[in-house]
mmCIF file of C-alpha atoms in Angstrom:
data_model
loop_
_atom_site.group_PDB
_atom_site.id
_atom_site.type_symbol
_atom_site.label_atom_id
_atom_site.label_comp_id
_atom_site.label_asym_id
_atom_site.label_seq_id
_atom_site.Cartn_x
_atom_site.Cartn_y
_atom_site.Cartn_z
ATOM 1 C CA PHE A 1 19.268 -1.522 -2.938
ATOM 2 C CA VAL A 2 16.068 -0.057 -4.355
ATOM 3 C CA ALA A 3 15.096 3.281 -2.830
ATOM 4 C CA THR A 4 11.533 3.727 -1.652
ATOM 5 C CA LYS A 5 9.955 6.665 -3.446
ATOM 6 C CA LYS A 6 8.980 9.679 -1.350
ATOM 7 C CA GLU A 7 5.253 9.115 -1.999
ATOM 8 C CA GLN A 8 5.599 5.505 -0.835
ATOM 9 C CA VAL A 9 7.481 6.562 2.304
ATOM 10 C CA LEU A 10 4.707 8.998 3.189
ATOM 11 C CA LYS A 11 2.016 6.379 2.527
ATOM 12 C CA MET A 12 3.828 3.678 4.517
ATOM 13 C CA VAL A 13 4.226 5.989 7.506
ATOM 14 C CA GLU A 14 0.563 7.002 7.269
ATOM 15 C CA ILE A 15 -0.578 3.370 7.062
ATOM 16 C CA ALA A 16 1.605 2.475 10.065
ATOM 17 C CA ASP A 17 -0.313 5.029 12.165
ATOM 18 C CA ILE A 18 2.844 5.888 14.111
ATOM 19 C CA LYS A 19 2.347 7.478 17.507
ATOM 20 C CA LYS A 20 4.923 9.333 19.584
ATOM 21 C CA GLY A 21 7.039 6.786 21.445
ATOM 22 C CA ASP A 22 6.269 3.862 19.129
ATOM 23 C CA ARG A 23 9.234 1.584 18.564
ATOM 24 C CA VAL A 24 9.811 1.351 14.831
ATOM 25 C CA ILE A 25 12.246 -1.011 13.102
ATOM 26 C CA ASP A 26 13.020 -0.842 9.393
ATOM 27 C CA LEU A 27 14.545 -4.132 8.272
ATOM 28 C CA GLY A 28 16.806 -3.470 5.306
ATOM 29 C CA SER A 29 16.698 0.272 5.901
ATOM 30 C CA GLY A 30 18.720 1.298 2.847
ATOM 31 C CA ASP A 31 19.440 5.036 2.959
ATOM 32 C CA GLY A 32 17.282 5.598 6.051
ATOM 33 C CA ARG A 33 14.231 7.289 4.500
ATOM 34 C CA LEU A 34 11.652 5.427 6.589
ATOM 35 C CA VAL A 35 13.771 5.657 9.735
ATOM 36 C CA ILE A 36 13.888 9.448 9.364
ATOM 37 C CA ALA A 37 10.190 9.756 8.531
ATOM 38 C CA ALA A 38 9.210 7.714 11.607
ATOM 39 C CA ALA A 39 11.594 9.658 13.865
ATOM 40 C CA LYS A 40 10.064 12.939 12.713
ATOM 41 C CA LEU A 41 6.749 11.647 14.089
ATOM 42 C CA GLY A 42 8.307 10.991 17.500
ATOM 43 C CA ALA A 43 8.983 7.277 17.110
ATOM 44 C CA LYS A 44 11.980 5.522 18.598
ATOM 45 C CA SER A 45 13.201 4.602 15.161
ATOM 46 C CA THR A 46 15.875 2.047 14.239
ATOM 47 C CA GLY A 47 17.135 0.916 10.852
ATOM 48 C CA VAL A 48 18.977 -2.339 10.237
ATOM 49 C CA GLU A 49 21.124 -2.479 7.112
ATOM 50 C CA LYS A 50 23.871 -4.892 6.010
ATOM 51 C CA ASN A 51 25.540 -2.571 3.487
ATOM 52 C CA PRO A 52 28.191 -0.416 5.248
ATOM 53 C CA PHE A 53 28.010 2.281 2.567
ATOM 54 C CA LEU A 54 24.239 2.638 3.032
ATOM 55 C CA VAL A 55 24.704 2.749 6.811
ATOM 56 C CA LEU A 56 27.124 5.658 6.361
ATOM 57 C CA ILE A 57 24.704 7.444 4.003
ATOM 58 C CA SER A 58 21.873 6.867 6.498
ATOM 59 C CA LYS A 59 23.856 8.313 9.378
ATOM 60 C CA ILE A 60 24.691 11.401 7.333
ATOM 61 C CA ARG A 61 21.033 11.796 6.386
ATOM 62 C CA LEU A 62 20.005 11.482 10.059
ATOM 63 C CA LYS A 63 22.366 14.316 11.001
ATOM 64 C CA LEU A 64 21.134 16.498 8.138
ATOM 65 C CA ALA A 65 17.503 15.831 9.089
ATOM 66 C CA LYS A 66 18.345 16.609 12.743
ATOM 67 C CA VAL A 67 16.409 13.631 14.053
ATOM 68 C CA LYS A 68 17.248 11.203 16.815
ATOM 69 C CA ALA A 69 17.257 7.653 15.457
ATOM 70 C CA LYS A 70 19.578 4.688 15.206
ATOM 71 C CA ILE A 71 21.089 2.871 12.235
ATOM 72 C CA ILE A 72 22.621 -0.532 12.896
ATOM 73 C CA LEU A 73 25.084 -2.277 10.608
ATOM 74 C CA GLY A 74 23.818 -5.827 10.838
ATOM 75 C CA ASP A 75 21.835 -8.749 9.559
ATOM 76 C CA ILE A 76 18.038 -8.424 9.693
ATOM 77 C CA PHE A 77 17.818 -12.062 10.808
ATOM 78 C CA ASN A 78 19.758 -11.223 13.992
ATOM 79 C CA GLN A 79 17.626 -8.206 14.943
ATOM 80 C CA ASP A 80 15.405 -8.603 18.002
ATOM 81 C CA LEU A 81 11.824 -7.683 17.035
ATOM 82 C CA GLN A 82 10.093 -8.360 20.345
ATOM 83 C CA THR A 83 9.687 -4.712 21.368
ATOM 84 C CA ALA A 84 8.677 -3.384 17.931
ATOM 85 C CA ASP A 85 5.335 -1.650 17.543
ATOM 86 C CA VAL A 86 5.910 -1.120 13.806
ATOM 87 C CA ILE A 87 8.113 -3.059 11.381
ATOM 88 C CA PHE A 88 8.817 -1.791 7.873
ATOM 89 C CA LEU A 89 9.828 -4.206 5.124
ATOM 90 C CA TYR A 90 10.864 -3.761 1.510
ATOM 91 C CA LEU A 91 12.218 -7.230 0.922
ATOM 92 C CA ASN A 92 11.940 -9.662 -1.967
ATOM 93 C CA PRO A 93 9.627 -12.693 -1.671
ATOM 94 C CA ALA A 94 12.456 -15.156 -0.955
ATOM 95 C CA THR A 95 13.754 -13.016 1.926
ATOM 96 C CA LEU A 96 10.232 -12.495 3.285
ATOM 97 C CA LYS A 97 9.697 -16.263 3.289
ATOM 98 C CA LYS A 98 12.978 -16.777 5.145
ATOM 99 C CA LEU A 99 12.024 -14.041 7.660
ATOM 100 C CA LEU A 100 8.564 -15.512 8.318
ATOM 101 C CA PRO A 101 9.501 -17.783 11.288
ATOM 102 C CA LYS A 102 11.199 -14.847 13.026
ATOM 103 C CA LEU A 103 8.165 -12.599 12.471
ATOM 104 C CA LYS A 104 5.854 -15.293 13.877
ATOM 105 C CA LYS A 105 8.056 -15.926 16.903
ATOM 106 C CA GLN A 106 9.124 -12.400 17.870
ATOM 107 C CA THR A 107 6.218 -10.058 17.143
ATOM 108 C CA LYS A 108 3.779 -9.170 19.878
ATOM 109 C CA SER A 109 0.053 -8.616 19.705
ATOM 110 C CA GLY A 110 -0.700 -5.223 18.177
ATOM 111 C CA THR A 111 2.470 -4.993 16.086
ATOM 112 C CA ARG A 112 1.894 -3.390 12.688
ATOM 113 C CA ILE A 113 3.956 -4.736 9.820
ATOM 114 C CA ILE A 114 4.065 -2.733 6.606
ATOM 115 C CA SER A 115 5.526 -4.412 3.549
ATOM 116 C CA ASN A 116 6.264 -2.446 0.399
ATOM 117 C CA ARG A 117 5.562 -4.143 -2.938
ATOM 118 C CA TYR A 118 5.615 -7.772 -1.771
ATOM 119 C CA GLN A 119 3.128 -9.673 0.381
ATOM 120 C CA ILE A 120 4.275 -11.853 3.242
ATOM 121 C CA PRO A 121 3.758 -15.433 2.018
ATOM 122 C CA GLY A 122 0.722 -17.088 3.589
ATOM 123 C CA TRP A 123 -0.378 -14.050 5.619
ATOM 124 C CA LYS A 124 -3.638 -12.194 5.137
ATOM 125 C CA THR A 125 -3.344 -8.438 4.840
ATOM 126 C CA SER A 126 -5.398 -6.127 7.033
ATOM 127 C CA LYS A 127 -5.251 -3.540 4.262
ATOM 128 C CA ASN A 128 -3.694 -3.198 0.825
ATOM 129 C CA PHE A 129 -2.866 0.273 -0.471
ATOM 130 C CA ASP A 130 -1.574 -0.030 -4.017
ATOM 131 C CA LYS A 131 1.122 -2.611 -3.223
ATOM 132 C CA ILE A 132 1.736 -1.428 0.311
ATOM 133 C CA PHE A 133 0.494 -4.169 2.604
ATOM 134 C CA LEU A 134 -0.499 -3.758 6.260
ATOM 135 C CA TYR A 135 -0.498 -6.713 8.614
ATOM 136 C CA ARG A 136 -1.690 -6.561 12.224
ATOM 137 C CA ILE A 137 -0.487 -9.169 14.673
#
């Protein structure tokens, strides 16, 4: 687990252009920083994390932040992405490559994908903000 710095969280949320009611999924949500930030903007925010300890930390942070969001203990490869308006990623290149078929198959037109630090292999970015990459489906 590598925590996303506060400045990066703010930039990622800004780049995502989250609107109230957007469905946001953070794949590999860690301690829930992006989930909380999106929920504060009125998004229906969900984090998916495989580490039970980080899920517990996330749930505590959600309560402390007094936001309504969901943290799921699970595998990002089993998460349904079809309803997502925004997908956050902070995954290594090997995991991004493995996730690529799922992203191609399950994202709808208009979905915004924001990847921190690593580009999605073979995809062209819509924008690049100092190693934060925006993709529009």
